[in-house]
Coordinates of C-alpha atoms in Angstrom, one line a residue:
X11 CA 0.0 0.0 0.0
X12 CA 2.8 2.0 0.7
X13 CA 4.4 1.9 -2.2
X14 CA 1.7 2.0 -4.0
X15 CA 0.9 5.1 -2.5
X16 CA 5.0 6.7 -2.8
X17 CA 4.2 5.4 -6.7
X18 CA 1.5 7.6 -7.6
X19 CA 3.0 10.1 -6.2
X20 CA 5.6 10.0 -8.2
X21 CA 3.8 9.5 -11.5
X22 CA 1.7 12.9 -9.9
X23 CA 5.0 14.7 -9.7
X24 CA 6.2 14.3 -13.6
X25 CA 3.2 14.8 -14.6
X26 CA 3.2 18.5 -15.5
X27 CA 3.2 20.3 -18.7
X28 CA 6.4 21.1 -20.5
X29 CA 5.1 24.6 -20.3
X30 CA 4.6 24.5 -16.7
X31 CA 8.2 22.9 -16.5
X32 CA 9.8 25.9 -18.6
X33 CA 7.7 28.6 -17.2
X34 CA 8.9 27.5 -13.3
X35 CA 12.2 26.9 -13.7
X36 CA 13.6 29.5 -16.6
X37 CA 14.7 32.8 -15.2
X38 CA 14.0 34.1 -18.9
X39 CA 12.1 32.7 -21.4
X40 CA 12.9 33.0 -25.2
X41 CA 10.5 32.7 -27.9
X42 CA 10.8 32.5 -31.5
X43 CA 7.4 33.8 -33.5
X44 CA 6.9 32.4 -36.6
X45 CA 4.3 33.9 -39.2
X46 CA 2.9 37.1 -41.0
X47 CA 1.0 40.2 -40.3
X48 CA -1.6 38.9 -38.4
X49 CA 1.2 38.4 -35.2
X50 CA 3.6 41.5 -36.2
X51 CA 0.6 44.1 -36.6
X52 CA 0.1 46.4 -33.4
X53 CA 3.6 44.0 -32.3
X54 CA 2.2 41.1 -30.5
X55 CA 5.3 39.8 -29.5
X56 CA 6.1 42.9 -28.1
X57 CA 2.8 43.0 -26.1
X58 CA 3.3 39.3 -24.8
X59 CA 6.5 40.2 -23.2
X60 CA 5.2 43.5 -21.6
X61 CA 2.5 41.0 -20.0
X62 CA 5.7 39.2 -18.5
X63 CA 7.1 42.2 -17.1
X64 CA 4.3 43.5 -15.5
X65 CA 4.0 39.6 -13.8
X66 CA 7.9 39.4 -13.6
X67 CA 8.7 36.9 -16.2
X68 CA 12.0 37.8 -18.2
X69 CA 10.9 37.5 -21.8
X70 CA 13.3 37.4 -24.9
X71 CA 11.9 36.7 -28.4
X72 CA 13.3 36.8 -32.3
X73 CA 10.4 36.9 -35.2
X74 CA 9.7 35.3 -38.6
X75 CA 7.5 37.3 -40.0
X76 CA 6.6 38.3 -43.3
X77 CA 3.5 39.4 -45.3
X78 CA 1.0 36.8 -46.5
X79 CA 3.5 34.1 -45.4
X80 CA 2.4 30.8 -45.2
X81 CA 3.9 28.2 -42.8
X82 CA 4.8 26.4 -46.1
X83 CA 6.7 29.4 -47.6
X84 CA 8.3 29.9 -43.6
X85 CA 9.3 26.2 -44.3
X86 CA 10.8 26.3 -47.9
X87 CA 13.0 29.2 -47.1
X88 CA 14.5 27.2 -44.3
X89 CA 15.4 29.9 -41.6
X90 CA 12.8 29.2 -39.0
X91 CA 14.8 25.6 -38.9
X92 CA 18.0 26.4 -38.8
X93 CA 17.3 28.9 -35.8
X94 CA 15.4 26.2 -34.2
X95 CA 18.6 23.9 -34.1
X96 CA 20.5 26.3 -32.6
X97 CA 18.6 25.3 -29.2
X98 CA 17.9 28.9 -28.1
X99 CA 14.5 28.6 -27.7
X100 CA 11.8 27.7 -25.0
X101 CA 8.6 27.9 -27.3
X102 CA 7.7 28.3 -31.1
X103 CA 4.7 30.3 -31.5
X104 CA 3.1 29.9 -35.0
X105 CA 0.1 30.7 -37.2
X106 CA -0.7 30.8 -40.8
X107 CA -3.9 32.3 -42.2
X108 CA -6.8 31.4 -41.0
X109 CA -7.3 27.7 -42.8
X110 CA -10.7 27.4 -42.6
X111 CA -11.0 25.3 -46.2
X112 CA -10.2 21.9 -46.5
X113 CA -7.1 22.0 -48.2
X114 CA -5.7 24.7 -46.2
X115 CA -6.4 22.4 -42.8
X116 CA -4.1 20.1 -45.0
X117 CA -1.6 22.5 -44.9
X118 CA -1.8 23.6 -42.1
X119 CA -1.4 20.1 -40.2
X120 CA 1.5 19.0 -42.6
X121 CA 3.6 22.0 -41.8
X122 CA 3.0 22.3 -37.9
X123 CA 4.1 18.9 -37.6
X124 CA 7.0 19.2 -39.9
X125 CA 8.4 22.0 -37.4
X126 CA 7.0 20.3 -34.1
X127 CA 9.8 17.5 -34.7
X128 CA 12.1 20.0 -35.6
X129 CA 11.0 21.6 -32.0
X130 CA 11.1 18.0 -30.4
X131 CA 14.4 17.3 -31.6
X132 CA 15.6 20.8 -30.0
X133 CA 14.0 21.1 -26.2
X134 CA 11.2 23.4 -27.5
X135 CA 8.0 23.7 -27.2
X136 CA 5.6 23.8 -30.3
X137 CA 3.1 26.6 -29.8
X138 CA 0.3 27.1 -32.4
X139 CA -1.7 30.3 -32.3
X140 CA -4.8 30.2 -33.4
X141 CA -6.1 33.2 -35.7
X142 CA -9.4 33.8 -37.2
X143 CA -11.2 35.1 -40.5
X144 CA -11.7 38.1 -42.1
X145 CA -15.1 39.8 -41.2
X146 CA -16.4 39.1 -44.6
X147 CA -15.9 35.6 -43.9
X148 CA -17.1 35.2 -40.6
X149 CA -19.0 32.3 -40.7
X150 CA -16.0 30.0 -41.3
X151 CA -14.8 31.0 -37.4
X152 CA -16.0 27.4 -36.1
X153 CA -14.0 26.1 -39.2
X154 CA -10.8 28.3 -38.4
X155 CA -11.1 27.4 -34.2
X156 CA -11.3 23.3 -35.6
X157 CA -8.5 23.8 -38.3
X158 CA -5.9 25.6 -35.1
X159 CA -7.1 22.6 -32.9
X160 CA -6.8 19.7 -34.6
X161 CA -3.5 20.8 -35.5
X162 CA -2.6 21.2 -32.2
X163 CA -4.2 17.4 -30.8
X164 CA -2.1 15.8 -34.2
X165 CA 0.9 16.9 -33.5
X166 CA 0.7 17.0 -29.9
X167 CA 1.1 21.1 -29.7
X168 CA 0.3 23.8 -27.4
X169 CA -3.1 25.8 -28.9
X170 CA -2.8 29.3 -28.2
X171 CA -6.8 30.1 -28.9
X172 CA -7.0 33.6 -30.3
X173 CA -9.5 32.9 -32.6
X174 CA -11.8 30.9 -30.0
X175 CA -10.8 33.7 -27.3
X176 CA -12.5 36.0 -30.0
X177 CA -15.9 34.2 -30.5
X178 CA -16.2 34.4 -26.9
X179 CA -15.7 37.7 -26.7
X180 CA -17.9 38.7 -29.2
X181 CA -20.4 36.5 -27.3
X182 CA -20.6 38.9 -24.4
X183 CA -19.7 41.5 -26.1
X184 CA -20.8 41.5 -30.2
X185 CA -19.6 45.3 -30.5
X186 CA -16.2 45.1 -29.6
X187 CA -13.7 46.5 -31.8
X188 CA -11.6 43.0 -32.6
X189 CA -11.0 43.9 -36.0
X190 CA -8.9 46.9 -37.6
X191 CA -9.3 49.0 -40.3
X192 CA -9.1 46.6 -42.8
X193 CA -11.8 43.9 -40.8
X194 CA -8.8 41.1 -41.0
X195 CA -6.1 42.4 -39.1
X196 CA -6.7 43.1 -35.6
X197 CA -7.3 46.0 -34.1
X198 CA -5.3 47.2 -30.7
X199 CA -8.0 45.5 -28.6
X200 CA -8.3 42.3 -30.9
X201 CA -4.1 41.9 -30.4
X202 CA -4.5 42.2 -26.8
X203 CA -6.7 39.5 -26.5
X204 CA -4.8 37.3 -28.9
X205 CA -1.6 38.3 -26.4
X206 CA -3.1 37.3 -23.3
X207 CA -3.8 33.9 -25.0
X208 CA -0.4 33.1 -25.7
X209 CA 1.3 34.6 -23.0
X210 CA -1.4 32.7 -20.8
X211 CA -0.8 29.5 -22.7
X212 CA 3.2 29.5 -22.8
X213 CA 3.3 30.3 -18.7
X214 CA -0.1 28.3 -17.8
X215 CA -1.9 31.5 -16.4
X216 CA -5.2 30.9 -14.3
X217 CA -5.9 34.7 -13.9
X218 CA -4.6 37.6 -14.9
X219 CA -4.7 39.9 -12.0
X220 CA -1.0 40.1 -12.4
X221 CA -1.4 43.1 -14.6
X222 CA -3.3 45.4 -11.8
X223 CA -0.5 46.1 -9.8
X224 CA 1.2 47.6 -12.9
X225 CA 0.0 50.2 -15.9
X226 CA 0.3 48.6 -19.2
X227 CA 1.1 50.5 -22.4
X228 CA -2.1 50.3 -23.2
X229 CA -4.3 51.3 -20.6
X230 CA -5.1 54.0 -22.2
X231 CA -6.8 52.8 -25.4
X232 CA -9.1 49.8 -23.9
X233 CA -11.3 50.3 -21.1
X234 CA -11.3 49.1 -17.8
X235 CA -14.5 47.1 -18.1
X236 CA -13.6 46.0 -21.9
X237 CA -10.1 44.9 -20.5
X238 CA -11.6 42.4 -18.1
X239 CA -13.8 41.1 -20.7
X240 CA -11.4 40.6 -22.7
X241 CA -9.3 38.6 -19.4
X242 CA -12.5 36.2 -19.1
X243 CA -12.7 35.6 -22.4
X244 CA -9.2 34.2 -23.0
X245 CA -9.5 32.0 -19.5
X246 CA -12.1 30.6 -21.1
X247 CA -11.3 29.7 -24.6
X248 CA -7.9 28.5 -22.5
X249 CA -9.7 26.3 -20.5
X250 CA -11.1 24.3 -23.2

């Protein structure tokens, strides 16, 4: 019984997250973003490491991203491999369009997992964040938030869930301004959202009450009340 007991125990103890393993035990995280416009507009790597200073997490991070770049084109070029074999990096945070058709889920899967052994063979990571559609193509959101996941289960991935964090949002809220200018790209409020799920994701967050002992950059362009919508809904689409 005894041993039984020091036994599961044991199993209970290794049986954390890789992300919880990094996050605990790294005095500064590094984090390559892979991509195109929908991650570098309004700089959302920037944002995710201002999250970790305001919850004192040390956050470095290099980028790959490019306009209208595909995983597949990230891929041929051969850069975002060669940097992951240097062993640098904690996490790989990557997205591609939204991939709501058939063919593009294809893609989609077929590239994540090409760099997820490239990640497994290296100590990091895979992250896969999760975008959404243009507002003229709204409907394919459910196909967008399946496309992201299944990607993630297959290759055995973390799921950053922007694009589900959104459809909850918009849920409580259907008037907040997610989109830009263009209704694709995200607005300052729809980047922020998309933030806190990957910086939630990569450090296993259960709140985000980190970020009221501090004043964020941009605390002066979302609300109070909007803000902690937006916190709900990316605990939310986390939990799931």
């Amino acid at each position: 019984m005894i041993l039984r007991s020091l036994l599961l125990l044991f199993i209970l103890s290794i049986g954390c997250t890789k992300a919880d393993e990094v996050a605990s035990k790294k005095s500064t995280l590094k984090i390559l973003f892979v991509g195109n416009s929908l991650t570098y507009t309004n700089d959302l790597p920037q944002l995710v490491q201002e999250m970790g200073k305001h919850d004192s997490v040390s956050i470095e991070y290099t980028t790959f991203l490019f306009p209208n770049y595909s995983l597949e084109d990230h891929w041929n070029e051969g850069k975002v491999q060669k940097a992951i074999e240097t062993g640098r990096y904690d996490f790989v945070v990557a997205q591609q369009g939204p991939s709501a058709l058939p063919e593009s889920q294809i893609l989609l899967l077929e590239y994540t997992r090409r760099l997820a052994e490239v990640c497994k063979k290296n100590n990091a990571s895979m992250a896969i964040y999760m975008v959404w559609p243009s507002s003229t193509r709204f409907l394919d959101l459910d196909n967008v938030i399946y496309s992201y996941t299944q990607a993630a289960k297959q290759t055995q991935s973390l799921l950053c869930p922007a694009g589900l964090a959104w459809k909850y949002a918009w849920q409580s809220t259907p008037s907040l301004p997610l989109y830009g200018n263009d209704n694709f790209h995200p607005s300052m409020t729809g980047s922020l959202l998309a933030a806190f799920t990957v910086y939630g994701t990569l450090t296993n967050k259960a709140n985000f009450d980190f970020l009221a002992a501090g004043k964020p950059s941009w605390s002066d362009e979302i609300s109070a009340k909007n803000l902690e919508l937006l916190k709900r809904a990316a605990l939310k689409a986390m939990e799931k």
